[in-house]
Amino acid sequence: MKKANKFSGLILASALVASIFTGCAKNESATTSSPTPAPTSGTATVTATPAPDKYTGGPVELLVQDRNTGLTEEEFDEYFAKPVKAKYPDITLKLTKETNLDKLLAGGTPPDLVAVSNARLREYMDVDYPEELDPTIKKYNIDLNAIEPSIVEVLKGIGKGKIYGLPFGMNYGAMIYNKDLFDKFNVPYPKDVITWDEYLDISKRLTRQDGGTQYIGGSPNSVKTLLKQFGAPIADPKDEKIVLSTDKHKDAYSLLQKFYDIPGFIQGNNINPTAIYEGKTAMQVNWVAGIAIDTTKNKPAFNWDIAAFPVVKERPTIGAPVDFHMLAVNKAGKNKEAAYRVLMTMLDPKFQEELTKNGRITPLKDPKIKEMFAQKSKAFEGKNLKGVFKVAPAILPDYSQWEGIAGTYIDNVAKEMGLNKKDMNTASREQEEAGNKAVNDAKAAKK
């Protein structure tokens, strides 16, 4: 509550200062944005309502803060500011790369919109920043059914049933594999969609010494991503403490143990060998956007292709956990009607086509748009991009405020198992205790 009050106070102060210098402009804007009165008859007054697709609020500049979505000035200008300006000439977008909200508020420049990931939205909710968008969604008939269901579910989960942001892009789990190593050791290429058990079997067959070189089949890479895919929660139902020892945790950690048991798999202190671009690793799971960047940068000398993120056999159509970027509207902002137009523009299929071609995957369900991913860079020209989208993103198991703290202890369980040969139950119990001590310390610090 202290943070919320601080935010509200700073917003009010900055608004009062702004009104001293821009009172006339504000009055003109208010006049322009008011519905035009229709002729009256007797004592009844009829007001003409602007069409939903028309903005009548007058010239306005909206400040957009990029919290952690990686927007560049060039991308923002070309794929956000220009499309909005083309559709709504009175709306101008300006980007700030200042990531500290307090600094923007203290400087009297509260952002009208924030570009933020699902992992960071809670930070803005904690300070009472975002506008609830359910009334806007209803008013403008925004079709949530056109958006990936996992995104909508996560938005509602974070907002406890309400929606506080709308997506403009997402990422997708994928697998890149070195076809040359499969050929070298006469192992069939992976299918478009394989289970983690199949991935493990391939890793066993391709992890070997040959000609003095140690080859690695492939690892699950991120422990946290694997746990989320298995549906293992970070915290207890009341979000009072972290948990690392449920049956779903055991399923995921048991899979990890099978990789660690492969002779030659662990290299020194590295329990997740992923150096595929050195030509010694056969498979690597990653985000498809990361693969696009890495292959463009590293220009692999080997023949490679991509497939879907491996799945849990009990959930054969569900891949990596959902990861997306959205825009949230300042609930204390003075230009919310203009901000809503930006939200609608970014969900327009034509806008999404261009953004996807440039390297951000559409949050829309339409597979035709998804398959346009990175067409401008030609990062996946001739590659099996369709295979990546044959699975859907996994809905997150929870939305704990302790995720940042839990990450260290989630990884420590795996390290204890892989490097110190501790059994899974002991490692989980010890790290759960250590993690909750850190949680209690964090709670005490907030008081």
CSV table of C-alpha atoms in Angstrom, one decimal:
chain,number,residue,atom,x,y,z
A,1,MET,CA,0.0,0.0,0.0
A,2,LYS,CA,2.9,2.3,0.7
A,3,LYS,CA,4.0,1.9,-2.9
A,4,ALA,CA,0.6,2.5,-4.3
A,5,ASN,CA,0.2,5.7,-2.3
A,6,LYS,CA,3.6,6.9,-3.4
A,7,PHE,CA,2.6,6.3,-7.0
A,8,SER,CA,-0.7,8.1,-6.7
A,9,GLY,CA,0.9,11.0,-4.9
A,10,LEU,CA,3.6,11.5,-7.5
A,11,ILE,CA,1.0,11.3,-10.3
A,12,LEU,CA,-1.1,14.0,-8.6
A,13,ALA,CA,1.9,16.2,-8.1
A,14,SER,CA,3.1,15.9,-11.6
A,15,ALA,CA,-0.4,16.5,-12.9
A,16,LEU,CA,-0.7,19.7,-10.9
A,17,VAL,CA,2.6,21.0,-12.2
A,18,ALA,CA,1.7,20.1,-15.7
A,19,SER,CA,-1.6,21.9,-15.5
A,20,ILE,CA,0.1,25.2,-14.6
A,21,PHE,CA,1.9,25.2,-17.9
A,22,THR,CA,-0.6,23.5,-20.2
A,23,GLY,CA,-3.9,24.6,-18.9
A,24,CYS,CA,-5.0,26.1,-22.2
A,25,ALA,CA,-3.9,23.2,-24.2
A,26,LYS,CA,-5.7,20.8,-21.8
A,27,ASN,CA,-8.9,22.9,-22.1
A,28,GLU,CA,-8.8,22.8,-25.9
A,29,SER,CA,-8.1,19.0,-25.8
A,30,ALA,CA,-11.0,18.5,-23.4
A,31,THR,CA,-13.3,20.5,-25.7
A,32,THR,CA,-12.3,18.6,-28.7
A,33,SER,CA,-12.7,15.2,-27.1
A,34,SER,CA,-16.2,15.8,-25.8
A,35,PRO,CA,-19.1,14.3,-27.8
A,36,THR,CA,-20.8,16.8,-30.1
A,37,PRO,CA,-24.2,17.7,-28.8
A,38,ALA,CA,-27.0,16.9,-31.1
A,39,PRO,CA,-30.0,19.1,-31.6
A,40,THR,CA,-32.3,19.1,-28.6
A,41,SER,CA,-36.0,18.8,-28.5
A,42,GLY,CA,-38.0,20.1,-25.5
A,43,THR,CA,-36.1,19.2,-22.3
A,44,ALA,CA,-34.5,16.0,-23.7
A,45,THR,CA,-30.8,16.2,-24.7
A,46,VAL,CA,-29.4,13.6,-27.2
A,47,THR,CA,-25.7,13.2,-27.4
A,48,ALA,CA,-24.0,11.8,-30.5
A,49,THR,CA,-21.4,9.2,-29.6
A,50,PRO,CA,-18.3,8.9,-31.8
A,51,ALA,CA,-17.9,5.7,-33.8
A,52,PRO,CA,-15.7,3.2,-31.9
A,53,ASP,CA,-13.0,3.3,-34.6
A,54,LYS,CA,-12.6,7.0,-34.6
A,55,TYR,CA,-10.5,9.0,-32.2
A,56,THR,CA,-11.7,12.6,-31.5
A,57,GLY,CA,-9.6,13.6,-28.6
A,58,GLY,CA,-7.4,16.0,-30.5
A,59,PRO,CA,-3.5,16.1,-30.9
A,60,VAL,CA,-1.7,14.2,-28.1
A,61,GLU,CA,1.7,12.8,-27.4
A,62,LEU,CA,1.8,9.5,-25.5
A,63,LEU,CA,5.0,8.5,-23.6
A,64,VAL,CA,5.7,4.8,-23.8
A,65,GLN,CA,8.1,3.2,-21.2
A,66,ASP,CA,10.0,0.1,-22.3
A,67,ARG,CA,10.4,-1.9,-19.1
A,68,ASN,CA,12.0,-5.1,-20.4
A,69,THR,CA,10.8,-5.9,-23.9
A,70,GLY,CA,13.9,-4.9,-25.8
A,71,LEU,CA,12.3,-2.3,-28.0
A,72,THR,CA,14.8,-0.3,-30.1
A,73,GLU,CA,14.2,3.2,-31.2
A,74,GLU,CA,14.2,2.0,-34.8
A,75,GLU,CA,11.7,-0.8,-34.2
A,76,PHE,CA,9.5,1.5,-32.1
A,77,ASP,CA,9.4,4.2,-34.8
A,78,GLU,CA,8.8,1.8,-37.7
A,79,TYR,CA,6.4,-0.7,-36.2
A,80,PHE,CA,4.6,1.2,-33.5
A,81,ALA,CA,4.7,5.0,-33.9
A,82,LYS,CA,4.2,5.0,-37.7
A,83,PRO,CA,1.3,2.6,-37.9
A,84,VAL,CA,-0.5,4.5,-35.1
A,85,LYS,CA,0.2,7.8,-36.7
A,86,ALA,CA,-1.1,6.4,-40.1
A,87,LYS,CA,-4.4,5.3,-38.5
A,88,TYR,CA,-4.8,8.1,-36.0
A,89,PRO,CA,-2.9,11.3,-37.2
A,90,ASP,CA,-3.5,13.1,-33.9
A,91,ILE,CA,-1.7,10.5,-31.8
A,92,THR,CA,2.1,10.6,-31.5
A,93,LEU,CA,4.1,8.0,-29.7
A,94,LYS,CA,7.4,8.8,-27.9
A,95,LEU,CA,9.6,6.1,-26.4
A,96,THR,CA,11.6,6.4,-23.2
A,97,LYS,CA,14.3,3.8,-22.3
A,98,GLU,CA,14.2,4.9,-18.7
A,99,THR,CA,13.3,1.7,-16.9
A,100,ASN,CA,12.9,3.2,-13.4
A,101,LEU,CA,9.3,4.2,-13.0
A,102,ASP,CA,10.0,6.3,-9.9
A,103,LYS,CA,12.4,8.5,-11.9
A,104,LEU,CA,9.8,9.1,-14.5
A,105,LEU,CA,7.3,10.1,-11.9
A,106,ALA,CA,9.7,12.3,-10.0
A,107,GLY,CA,10.5,14.0,-13.2
A,108,GLY,CA,6.9,14.8,-13.9
A,109,THR,CA,6.8,12.5,-16.9
A,110,PRO,CA,4.6,9.5,-16.0
A,111,PRO,CA,4.3,7.1,-19.0
A,112,ASP,CA,1.0,6.8,-20.6
A,113,LEU,CA,1.8,3.2,-21.6
A,114,VAL,CA,4.3,0.7,-20.5
A,115,ALA,CA,5.7,-2.1,-22.7
A,116,VAL,CA,6.3,-4.9,-20.2
A,117,SER,CA,6.6,-8.7,-20.0
A,118,ASN,CA,4.2,-11.0,-18.2
A,119,ALA,CA,7.0,-11.7,-15.7
A,120,ARG,CA,7.2,-8.0,-14.8
A,121,LEU,CA,3.6,-6.9,-14.9
A,122,ARG,CA,3.1,-7.7,-11.2
A,123,GLU,CA,5.7,-4.9,-10.3
A,124,TYR,CA,3.4,-2.3,-11.9
A,125,MET,CA,0.3,-3.8,-10.3
A,126,ASP,CA,2.1,-3.6,-6.9
A,127,VAL,CA,2.3,0.2,-7.3
A,128,ASP,CA,-1.3,0.5,-8.7
A,129,TYR,CA,-0.2,1.6,-12.1
A,130,PRO,CA,-2.2,-0.2,-14.8
A,131,GLU,CA,-5.8,0.4,-15.8
A,132,GLU,CA,-8.2,-2.5,-15.7
A,133,LEU,CA,-9.0,-3.1,-19.4
A,134,ASP,CA,-12.1,-5.3,-19.2
A,135,PRO,CA,-14.5,-2.3,-19.7
A,136,THR,CA,-12.3,-1.2,-22.7
A,137,ILE,CA,-12.3,-4.7,-24.2
A,138,LYS,CA,-16.1,-4.8,-24.0
A,139,LYS,CA,-16.6,-1.3,-25.3
A,140,TYR,CA,-14.4,-1.7,-28.3
A,141,ASN,CA,-15.3,-5.4,-28.9
A,142,ILE,CA,-11.7,-6.6,-28.7
A,143,ASP,CA,-11.8,-10.3,-29.5
A,144,LEU,CA,-9.9,-12.1,-26.9
A,145,ASN,CA,-10.7,-15.4,-28.7
A,146,ALA,CA,-8.3,-14.3,-31.4
A,147,ILE,CA,-5.4,-14.3,-28.9
A,148,GLU,CA,-3.4,-17.4,-27.8
A,149,PRO,CA,-5.5,-18.9,-25.0
A,150,SER,CA,-2.5,-19.3,-22.7
A,151,ILE,CA,-1.8,-15.5,-22.9
A,152,VAL,CA,-5.4,-14.7,-21.9
A,153,GLU,CA,-5.3,-17.2,-19.0
A,154,VAL,CA,-2.0,-15.8,-17.7
A,155,LEU,CA,-3.3,-12.2,-17.9
A,156,LYS,CA,-6.4,-13.2,-15.9
A,157,GLY,CA,-4.3,-15.2,-13.5
A,158,ILE,CA,-2.0,-12.3,-12.8
A,159,GLY,CA,-5.0,-9.9,-12.5
A,160,LYS,CA,-7.0,-12.3,-10.4
A,161,GLY,CA,-9.7,-12.5,-13.0
A,162,LYS,CA,-9.2,-9.1,-14.5
A,163,ILE,CA,-7.0,-8.0,-17.4
A,164,TYR,CA,-4.4,-5.2,-17.0
A,165,GLY,CA,-2.5,-5.4,-20.3
A,166,LEU,CA,-2.9,-6.5,-23.9
A,167,PRO,CA,-0.2,-8.3,-25.8
A,168,PHE,CA,1.7,-7.2,-28.9
A,169,GLY,CA,4.3,-10.0,-29.2
A,170,MET,CA,5.3,-13.3,-27.7
A,171,ASN,CA,8.1,-15.8,-27.7
A,172,TYR,CA,7.9,-19.5,-28.4
A,173,GLY,CA,10.0,-22.5,-27.2
A,174,ALA,CA,11.8,-24.4,-29.9
A,175,MET,CA,14.6,-26.8,-30.5
A,176,ILE,CA,17.6,-26.4,-32.9
A,177,TYR,CA,19.5,-29.5,-33.9
A,178,ASN,CA,22.8,-30.2,-35.8
A,179,LYS,CA,21.9,-32.4,-38.7
A,180,ASP,CA,25.5,-33.2,-39.4
A,181,LEU,CA,26.0,-34.9,-36.0
A,182,PHE,CA,22.8,-37.0,-36.6
A,183,ASP,CA,24.2,-38.0,-39.9
A,184,LYS,CA,27.7,-38.7,-38.5
A,185,PHE,CA,26.4,-41.1,-35.9
A,186,ASN,CA,23.6,-42.5,-38.1
A,187,VAL,CA,20.8,-41.3,-35.8
A,188,PRO,CA,17.4,-40.3,-37.4
A,189,TYR,CA,16.5,-36.6,-37.2
A,190,PRO,CA,13.9,-35.8,-34.5
A,191,LYS,CA,10.3,-35.5,-35.6
A,192,ASP,CA,8.5,-32.1,-35.5
A,193,VAL,CA,7.2,-32.9,-32.0
A,194,ILE,CA,9.0,-35.3,-29.6
A,195,THR,CA,8.6,-36.1,-25.9
A,196,TRP,CA,11.2,-35.4,-23.3
A,197,ASP,CA,11.6,-39.2,-23.1
A,198,GLU,CA,12.5,-39.3,-26.8
A,199,TYR,CA,14.8,-36.3,-26.4
A,200,LEU,CA,16.5,-38.1,-23.5
A,201,ASP,CA,16.9,-41.3,-25.6
A,202,ILE,CA,18.5,-39.3,-28.5
A,203,SER,CA,20.8,-37.5,-26.0
A,204,LYS,CA,22.0,-40.9,-24.7
A,205,ARG,CA,22.7,-42.1,-28.2
A,206,LEU,CA,24.6,-38.9,-29.2
A,207,THR,CA,26.5,-38.2,-26.0
A,208,ARG,CA,29.8,-40.0,-26.8
A,209,GLN,CA,33.5,-39.7,-27.3
A,210,ASP,CA,34.7,-39.9,-30.9
A,211,GLY,CA,38.2,-39.1,-32.2
A,212,GLY,CA,39.2,-37.5,-29.0
A,213,THR,CA,36.1,-35.2,-29.0
A,214,GLN,CA,33.3,-35.3,-26.5
A,215,TYR,CA,29.9,-34.9,-28.1
A,216,ILE,CA,26.7,-34.1,-26.2
A,217,GLY,CA,23.3,-35.1,-27.4
A,218,GLY,CA,21.3,-32.3,-25.7
A,219,SER,CA,20.1,-31.0,-22.3
A,220,PRO,CA,16.9,-29.5,-21.0
A,221,ASN,CA,18.8,-26.2,-20.5
A,222,SER,CA,16.6,-24.1,-18.1
A,223,VAL,CA,15.5,-25.9,-14.9
A,224,LYS,CA,12.9,-23.2,-14.2
A,225,THR,CA,11.4,-23.5,-17.7
A,226,LEU,CA,11.2,-27.3,-17.4
A,227,LEU,CA,9.4,-27.1,-14.0
A,228,LYS,CA,6.9,-24.6,-15.4
A,229,GLN,CA,6.2,-26.9,-18.4
A,230,PHE,CA,5.6,-29.8,-16.0
A,231,GLY,CA,3.2,-27.6,-14.1
A,232,ALA,CA,5.3,-27.5,-10.9
A,233,PRO,CA,4.3,-24.4,-8.8
A,234,ILE,CA,6.8,-22.0,-7.4
A,235,ALA,CA,4.8,-21.3,-4.2
A,236,ASP,CA,2.0,-22.8,-2.0
A,237,PRO,CA,-1.6,-21.9,-2.9
A,238,LYS,CA,-1.6,-18.9,-0.6
A,239,ASP,CA,1.7,-17.6,-1.9
A,240,GLU,CA,3.2,-17.6,1.6
A,241,LYS,CA,6.2,-19.8,0.9
A,242,ILE,CA,8.0,-21.4,-2.0
A,243,VAL,CA,7.7,-25.1,-2.6
A,244,LEU,CA,10.2,-27.4,-4.4
A,245,SER,CA,9.0,-30.8,-3.5
A,246,THR,CA,5.6,-31.6,-5.0
A,247,ASP,CA,5.0,-34.6,-7.2
A,248,LYS,CA,5.4,-32.4,-10.3
A,249,HIS,CA,8.7,-31.2,-9.0
A,250,LYS,CA,9.8,-34.8,-8.6
A,251,ASP,CA,8.8,-35.7,-12.1
A,252,ALA,CA,10.9,-32.8,-13.6
A,253,TYR,CA,13.9,-33.3,-11.3
A,254,SER,CA,13.8,-37.1,-12.0
A,255,LEU,CA,14.1,-36.4,-15.7
A,256,LEU,CA,17.0,-34.1,-15.0
A,257,GLN,CA,18.7,-36.9,-13.0
A,258,LYS,CA,18.5,-39.2,-16.0
A,259,PHE,CA,20.5,-36.7,-18.1
A,260,TYR,CA,23.1,-36.3,-15.4
A,261,ASP,CA,23.5,-40.1,-15.3
A,262,ILE,CA,24.6,-40.2,-19.0
A,263,PRO,CA,28.4,-40.9,-19.1
A,264,GLY,CA,30.2,-37.8,-20.3
A,265,PHE,CA,27.1,-35.5,-20.1
A,266,ILE,CA,28.3,-33.3,-17.2
A,267,GLN,CA,31.4,-31.3,-18.2
A,268,GLY,CA,33.3,-30.0,-15.2
A,269,ASN,CA,30.7,-27.8,-13.3
A,270,ASN,CA,28.4,-27.5,-16.3
A,271,ILE,CA,25.3,-29.6,-15.8
A,272,ASN,CA,23.5,-28.1,-18.8
A,273,PRO,CA,25.9,-28.3,-21.8
A,274,THR,CA,24.4,-26.1,-24.6
A,275,ALA,CA,27.3,-25.1,-26.8
A,276,ILE,CA,25.6,-26.2,-30.1
A,277,TYR,CA,27.4,-23.5,-32.2
A,278,GLU,CA,30.7,-25.1,-31.5
A,279,GLY,CA,29.5,-28.1,-33.4
A,280,LYS,CA,29.8,-30.6,-30.5
A,281,THR,CA,26.2,-30.6,-29.3
A,282,ALA,CA,23.4,-32.2,-31.3
A,283,MET,CA,20.3,-30.5,-29.9
A,284,GLN,CA,19.6,-27.4,-27.9
A,285,VAL,CA,16.2,-26.1,-26.6
A,286,ASN,CA,15.8,-22.3,-26.6
A,287,TRP,CA,13.3,-19.6,-27.5
A,288,VAL,CA,12.8,-19.3,-31.2
A,289,ALA,CA,13.7,-15.6,-31.1
A,290,GLY,CA,16.9,-16.5,-29.4
A,291,ILE,CA,17.7,-19.1,-32.1
A,292,ALA,CA,17.0,-16.5,-34.8
A,293,ILE,CA,19.5,-14.1,-33.1
A,294,ASP,CA,22.1,-16.8,-32.4
A,295,THR,CA,22.1,-18.3,-35.9
A,296,THR,CA,22.3,-14.9,-37.5
A,297,LYS,CA,25.2,-14.0,-35.2
A,298,ASN,CA,27.1,-17.3,-35.2
A,299,LYS,CA,26.5,-18.3,-38.8
A,300,PRO,CA,26.7,-22.1,-38.1
A,301,ALA,CA,29.1,-24.0,-40.3
A,302,PHE,CA,26.9,-27.1,-39.8
A,303,ASN,CA,23.6,-28.1,-41.4
A,304,TRP,CA,20.8,-27.3,-39.0
A,305,ASP,CA,17.0,-27.3,-38.6
A,306,ILE,CA,14.4,-26.6,-36.0
A,307,ALA,CA,11.5,-28.5,-34.4
A,308,ALA,CA,9.0,-27.9,-31.6
A,309,PHE,CA,10.0,-27.6,-28.0
A,310,PRO,CA,9.9,-31.2,-26.5
A,311,VAL,CA,6.7,-32.1,-24.7
A,312,VAL,CA,5.7,-34.0,-21.6
A,313,LYS,CA,4.2,-37.3,-22.8
A,314,GLU,CA,1.0,-36.7,-20.7
A,315,ARG,CA,0.6,-33.3,-22.4
A,316,PRO,CA,1.6,-34.0,-26.0
A,317,THR,CA,0.4,-30.7,-27.4
A,318,ILE,CA,1.9,-28.4,-24.8
A,319,GLY,CA,5.4,-26.9,-25.2
A,320,ALA,CA,7.4,-24.3,-23.3
A,321,PRO,CA,5.7,-22.0,-20.8
A,322,VAL,CA,4.1,-18.9,-22.3
A,323,ASP,CA,6.2,-15.8,-22.6
A,324,PHE,CA,4.9,-12.5,-24.0
A,325,HIS,CA,5.1,-8.7,-24.1
A,326,MET,CA,2.2,-6.4,-23.6
A,327,LEU,CA,1.2,-2.7,-23.2
A,328,ALA,CA,-0.4,-1.6,-20.0
A,329,VAL,CA,-2.3,1.8,-19.7
A,330,ASN,CA,-1.6,4.3,-16.9
A,331,LYS,CA,-4.8,4.3,-14.8
A,332,ALA,CA,-4.0,7.9,-13.7
A,333,GLY,CA,-3.2,9.0,-17.3
A,334,LYS,CA,-4.9,12.0,-18.9
A,335,ASN,CA,-4.9,10.4,-22.4
A,336,LYS,CA,-6.4,7.0,-21.9
A,337,GLU,CA,-8.8,7.2,-24.9
A,338,ALA,CA,-5.7,7.7,-27.1
A,339,ALA,CA,-3.9,4.9,-25.3
A,340,TYR,CA,-6.8,2.5,-26.0
A,341,ARG,CA,-6.4,3.2,-29.8
A,342,VAL,CA,-2.8,2.1,-29.5
A,343,LEU,CA,-3.9,-1.2,-28.0
A,344,MET,CA,-6.4,-1.8,-30.8
A,345,THR,CA,-3.8,-0.9,-33.5
A,346,MET,CA,-1.3,-3.4,-32.2
A,347,LEU,CA,-3.8,-6.2,-32.3
A,348,ASP,CA,-4.8,-5.5,-35.9
A,349,PRO,CA,-3.8,-8.5,-38.0
A,350,LYS,CA,-2.0,-6.2,-40.6
A,351,PHE,CA,0.0,-4.6,-37.8
A,352,GLN,CA,0.8,-8.1,-36.5
A,353,GLU,CA,1.9,-9.3,-39.9
A,354,GLU,CA,4.6,-6.6,-40.2
A,355,LEU,CA,5.7,-6.9,-36.6
A,356,THR,CA,6.0,-10.7,-36.9
A,357,LYS,CA,8.0,-10.5,-40.2
A,358,ASN,CA,10.4,-8.2,-38.4
A,359,GLY,CA,11.1,-10.7,-35.6
A,360,ARG,CA,8.4,-10.6,-32.9
A,361,ILE,CA,6.0,-13.5,-32.9
A,362,THR,CA,2.3,-12.6,-33.0
A,363,PRO,CA,0.2,-13.3,-29.9
A,364,LEU,CA,-2.7,-14.0,-32.3
A,365,LYS,CA,-3.7,-17.6,-32.8
A,366,ASP,CA,-3.6,-17.3,-36.6
A,367,PRO,CA,-0.9,-19.8,-37.8
A,368,LYS,CA,-0.4,-18.0,-41.1
A,369,ILE,CA,0.8,-15.0,-39.3
A,370,LYS,CA,3.1,-17.0,-37.0
A,371,GLU,CA,4.7,-18.6,-40.0
A,372,MET,CA,5.8,-15.1,-41.2
A,373,PHE,CA,8.2,-14.9,-38.3
A,374,ALA,CA,11.5,-13.3,-39.1
A,375,GLN,CA,10.8,-13.3,-42.9
A,376,LYS,CA,12.7,-10.0,-43.3
A,377,SER,CA,15.9,-11.3,-41.8
A,378,LYS,CA,15.4,-14.7,-43.5
A,379,ALA,CA,16.7,-16.3,-40.4
A,380,PHE,CA,14.6,-19.4,-41.0
A,381,GLU,CA,14.6,-19.5,-44.8
A,382,GLY,CA,14.4,-23.2,-45.8
A,383,LYS,CA,13.9,-24.3,-42.2
A,384,ASN,CA,11.0,-26.1,-40.6
A,385,LEU,CA,9.4,-23.2,-38.9
A,386,LYS,CA,5.9,-24.8,-39.1
A,387,GLY,CA,7.1,-27.5,-36.8
A,388,VAL,CA,7.8,-25.1,-34.0
A,389,PHE,CA,4.1,-24.0,-33.8
A,390,LYS,CA,2.7,-27.5,-33.7
A,391,VAL,CA,2.5,-27.3,-29.9
A,392,ALA,CA,0.9,-24.6,-27.8
A,393,PRO,CA,2.5,-22.6,-25.0
A,394,ALA,CA,2.0,-24.0,-21.5
A,395,ILE,CA,-0.1,-21.9,-19.0
A,396,LEU,CA,2.0,-20.9,-16.0
A,397,PRO,CA,1.3,-23.0,-12.9
A,398,ASP,CA,1.2,-20.0,-10.6
A,399,TYR,CA,2.0,-16.3,-10.4
A,400,SER,CA,4.1,-16.1,-7.2
A,401,GLN,CA,5.6,-12.9,-6.0
A,402,TRP,CA,8.5,-15.0,-4.8
A,403,GLU,CA,9.6,-16.2,-8.3
A,404,GLY,CA,12.7,-14.0,-8.3
A,405,ILE,CA,13.9,-15.4,-5.0
A,406,ALA,CA,12.9,-19.0,-5.8
A,407,GLY,CA,15.0,-19.1,-9.0
A,408,THR,CA,18.3,-19.5,-7.2
A,409,TYR,CA,17.0,-22.4,-5.1
A,410,ILE,CA,15.3,-24.1,-8.1
A,411,ASP,CA,18.7,-24.2,-9.8
A,412,ASN,CA,20.5,-25.2,-6.6
A,413,VAL,CA,18.5,-28.4,-6.4
A,414,ALA,CA,19.7,-29.4,-9.8
A,415,LYS,CA,23.3,-28.5,-9.0
A,416,GLU,CA,23.3,-30.5,-5.8
A,417,MET,CA,22.0,-33.5,-7.7
A,418,GLY,CA,24.3,-33.2,-10.7
A,419,LEU,CA,27.5,-32.0,-9.1
A,420,ASN,CA,27.3,-33.2,-5.5
A,421,LYS,CA,25.4,-36.4,-6.2
A,422,LYS,CA,22.7,-35.7,-3.6
A,423,ASP,CA,19.5,-37.6,-3.9
A,424,MET,CA,16.6,-35.6,-5.2
A,425,ASN,CA,14.5,-35.6,-2.0
A,426,THR,CA,17.4,-34.4,0.2
A,427,ALA,CA,18.4,-31.7,-2.3
A,428,SER,CA,14.8,-30.5,-2.7
A,429,ARG,CA,14.2,-30.4,1.1
A,430,GLU,CA,17.4,-28.5,1.8
A,431,GLN,CA,16.9,-25.9,-0.9
A,432,GLU,CA,13.2,-25.4,0.0
A,433,GLU,CA,14.2,-24.6,3.6
A,434,ALA,CA,17.0,-22.3,2.4
A,435,GLY,CA,14.6,-20.6,0.0
A,436,ASN,CA,12.0,-20.0,2.6
A,437,LYS,CA,14.5,-18.5,4.9
A,438,ALA,CA,15.2,-16.0,2.1
A,439,VAL,CA,11.5,-15.4,1.7
A,440,ASN,CA,11.0,-14.7,5.4
A,441,ASP,CA,14.0,-12.3,5.3
A,442,ALA,CA,12.3,-10.5,2.3
A,443,LYS,CA,9.0,-10.3,4.2
A,444,ALA,CA,10.8,-8.8,7.3
A,445,ALA,CA,12.5,-6.3,5.1
A,446,LYS,CA,9.1,-5.0,3.8
A,447,LYS,CA,7.7,-4.3,7.3
